[in-house]
Amino acid sequence: MRATFCALLLLIAFIFLSACSDDQPVEPRCRAGLEEACTCDDGAIGSRSCRTSGTMGTCSCEDDNNDSDTGANNTNNTNNTNNNNTNNTSGDTGSNDTGGGGDDTSHTTDDTGGGEDDTGVIEPGEYALGSIVLTARTGGDLVSATASAFFVPDASAAAAPSCALQIGGCWLSQYPDCPDGCEANEYCAFTAGCAGQCKRACDLSCANDEECYFPVANNPACRKTESFNAGNLNFTGTTEPLTLSPPYSFSNAGGGSLFTDASTITVRANGSTAAGFAGFEQSFTTTKHLQSSPSNVAIGLGTIFGEGPVEFNWEAGSDSVTLTAIVTSKLGRVGVLSCSANDASGGFSLPRSTIDAAIDDEELASLSFHLTRTRTETRSGLVTRGTLNNATVQPVGRLHLTSSSTESGTFLSCILGEDLCGDTCADLTTSRSHCGECSNNCVRGDNCGESKCFGPGACTSCRDDVTGRSGADCTSANQTCNNDPACTTYRTCLAACTTNICRSVCGNTAGPTAIQRYQAVETCVCKPTNCGHQCEC
């Protein structure tokens, strides 16, 4: 009876706690001392630290005017250079309006996201935002280029929570965790406080010219899709003619970069015929292509999968450099690290402790890297036009003009059955250079099998050992043959033979006793535990 009563109390307590947890979700445990980014009430990015209790502290938000986004992958250091302002807003030129504005030059890192074609960072603010990005990506001996752009009517409505942990000077991307799972029509997403929360998916099947949205919370509906753009974008100064039309996407796999080092690119927008940016013409200076010597792609496997840091290098420059590393453990855990580096230093050391922490100290299976140099120039005071039913169109726009150069590479650990010997993966059971153990070379003419060398060289070496070493298995039998001149003559005669007829002649000359003593040595040598493998008996 008492046991039943206790069980009932436990059940009631569980139901009560479960009900409370719906209103007050428990934050996930964290490592004491770690820092992570968080979103402030005004949309800015702050930081918070993990308490010794294993729970995250409150978001610390500082009021500054440096336009700095300290998110997981973004570092913005805005430098205002107002001496280059150009204003071309006199008169209405229709679709060819030229919008000027302040010439703010900022050197920012772009979010490479492991090699995806991102188009810049959406920063919160009461202005429309445009972003134009030219990228050059090096993989092996080929250089591929992409060009992309996006335009949003209200940057203040585009900000999203940025949740990451700071580990060893890098930011580790976090993924929302909903421990109890979500319904089939829900997905797990971050709250503003970086906790996991199930949210209703907008999963209605809408027409091609419609989009799904929520007119009322948790009740999806379809509405007409509205466009916000800047019309056609025409580029001059690129290495090949380039015009982008909405939705603004270009790529030339292996076709070379669209820009040269520190070149001047001019982009002229025709302007949107409906809601969007009015026409503008803006010039910007591109970044220098990132070059490494020796190539980071050639970093040895011993360094990647060893115990020390991984050193990356590049020819020093004056823009922003970001290292994105995607690490995977042999148990399938994935960590994405983003590390800001000093371009002028020409190098960055990725600590082993940071790699280990990203995969929770599991054994490393692969590492992919994207080392990116980025230059972004920002223009403000651009003009927008038109209205939208579904969003506010801010009357003033800001434009990011970005160029980036990325070197990428992937390193895989040794497959099952192989061991890492220096910078080489080797099968110790068959490798002639690493037979049985790393750096154990089989002599010329020999091969490796069952982790042992075999062939003439290995046989001679093993025979000399088991017949001549004190206390070896075959020492006594070999000494008996050596003390019999007929046995030694027979052995010498056989060594010179290449045919069975020759061997028969040797036996007829030696006699039965010498043959018996010689065969005793050979039988001992050919035991599997002695030299049977090496001598291919």
mmCIF file of C-alpha atoms in Angstrom, residues 490 493-510 515 518:
data_model
loop_
_atom_site.group_PDB
_atom_site.id
_atom_site.type_symbol
_atom_site.label_atom_id
_atom_site.label_comp_id
_atom_site.label_asym_id
_atom_site.label_seq_id
_atom_site.Cartn_x
_atom_site.Cartn_y
_atom_site.Cartn_z
ATOM 1 C CA TYR A 490 75.676 -30.776 -50.230
ATOM 2 C CA CYS A 493 75.916 -27.788 -54.294
ATOM 3 C CA LEU A 494 72.155 -27.228 -53.940
ATOM 4 C CA ALA A 495 72.594 -23.472 -53.755
ATOM 5 C CA ALA A 496 74.176 -23.512 -57.215
ATOM 6 C CA CYS A 497 71.481 -25.690 -58.835
ATOM 7 C CA THR A 498 68.627 -24.433 -60.972
ATOM 8 C CA THR A 499 67.256 -27.809 -62.168
ATOM 9 C CA ASN A 500 66.038 -31.002 -60.519
ATOM 10 C CA ILE A 501 68.676 -33.026 -62.401
ATOM 11 C CA CYS A 502 71.390 -30.946 -60.768
ATOM 12 C CA ARG A 503 69.828 -31.452 -57.324
ATOM 13 C CA SER A 504 69.729 -35.255 -57.897
ATOM 14 C CA VAL A 505 73.443 -35.277 -58.736
ATOM 15 C CA CYS A 506 74.174 -33.351 -55.523
ATOM 16 C CA GLY A 507 72.230 -35.923 -53.482
ATOM 17 C CA ASN A 508 73.967 -38.905 -55.069
ATOM 18 C CA THR A 509 77.339 -37.388 -54.191
ATOM 19 C CA ALA A 510 76.472 -36.364 -50.594
ATOM 20 C CA ILE A 515 71.081 -35.280 -46.784
ATOM 21 C CA TYR A 518 70.685 -30.870 -44.176
#
